[in-house]
Amino acid sequence: MVPPGIGKLTLFHTLGVVNISGDREKAVLKELKNLSQLRKLRVSGVDKKNRQESISAISSLFRLESLSMWLNNDNEGCLEDTRFSPPNNLQSHKIYGLKGQLPGWTAKLLAISER
């Protein structure tokens, strides 16, 4: 569990594993957006219910280089969002528990890695 107020630790470089499901999911995701220096994030509990907030939080982490995501069981299509643009510095991305196809935005990762 992420303690309340973690968003004030803006100089964090590594954080994981953060469970974003449960009673405090929106508060945790809001605080994650404040971690502007974060380079490595491992997050669990991603599902259809919190996908929009999750994608928004991850998109705001401009310095993020490594992202690992553990999806909940009910995750069919939960990462499919054409508006999601992975952070430009992202070098490593792991998705655990994915059912179905890779999300369409994963092609953007290839474009980033070719730069």
Short mmCIF file of C-alpha atoms in Angstrom, two decimals, residues 7-61:
data_model
loop_
_atom_site.label_atom_id
_atom_site.label_comp_id
_atom_site.label_asym_id
_atom_site.label_seq_id
_atom_site.Cartn_x
_atom_site.Cartn_y
_atom_site.Cartn_z
CA GLY A 7 3.07 12.55 -4.00
CA LYS A 8 5.10 15.05 -1.96
CA LEU A 9 8.25 12.95 -2.54
CA THR A 10 8.76 14.41 -5.99
CA LEU A 11 12.42 13.37 -6.21
CA PHE A 12 11.67 9.61 -6.12
CA HIS A 13 13.31 7.76 -9.02
CA THR A 14 12.00 4.22 -8.40
CA LEU A 15 8.68 3.03 -7.03
CA GLY A 16 7.23 -0.43 -6.99
CA VAL A 17 5.13 -2.47 -6.67
CA VAL A 18 2.20 -0.07 -6.21
CA ASN A 19 -1.22 -1.67 -5.98
CA ILE A 20 -3.70 0.77 -7.51
CA SER A 21 -6.83 -1.29 -6.91
CA GLY A 22 -8.98 -0.89 -3.85
CA ASP A 23 -10.48 1.90 -1.80
CA ARG A 24 -7.74 4.47 -2.40
CA GLU A 25 -7.07 3.84 -6.11
CA LYS A 26 -7.99 7.34 -7.32
CA ALA A 27 -6.01 9.02 -4.55
CA VAL A 28 -2.95 6.84 -5.25
CA LEU A 29 -3.10 7.56 -8.98
CA LYS A 30 -3.46 11.28 -8.34
CA GLU A 31 -0.38 11.22 -6.11
CA LEU A 32 1.61 9.23 -8.70
CA LYS A 33 1.16 12.12 -11.14
CA ASN A 34 3.18 14.34 -8.78
CA LEU A 35 6.27 12.09 -8.92
CA SER A 36 7.79 14.04 -11.79
CA GLN A 37 11.29 12.53 -11.43
CA LEU A 38 10.09 8.92 -11.45
CA ARG A 39 12.14 6.74 -13.80
CA LYS A 40 11.00 3.25 -12.82
CA LEU A 41 7.47 2.23 -11.85
CA ARG A 42 5.97 -1.15 -11.11
CA VAL A 43 2.20 -1.10 -10.72
CA SER A 44 -0.38 -3.81 -10.03
CA GLY A 45 -4.16 -3.88 -9.97
CA VAL A 46 -4.80 -2.36 -13.40
CA ASP A 47 -8.25 -3.29 -14.73
CA LYS A 48 -11.21 -1.93 -16.71
CA LYS A 49 -12.45 0.08 -13.74
CA ASN A 50 -9.30 2.13 -13.23
CA ARG A 51 -7.83 2.09 -16.74
CA GLN A 52 -8.50 5.74 -17.61
CA GLU A 53 -6.93 7.03 -14.40
CA SER A 54 -4.02 4.59 -14.74
CA ILE A 55 -3.25 5.62 -18.31
CA SER A 56 -3.53 9.30 -17.40
CA ALA A 57 -1.14 8.91 -14.46
CA ILE A 58 1.43 6.97 -16.49
CA SER A 59 1.24 9.42 -19.39
CA SER A 60 2.12 12.28 -17.06
CA LEU A 61 5.42 10.68 -15.96
#
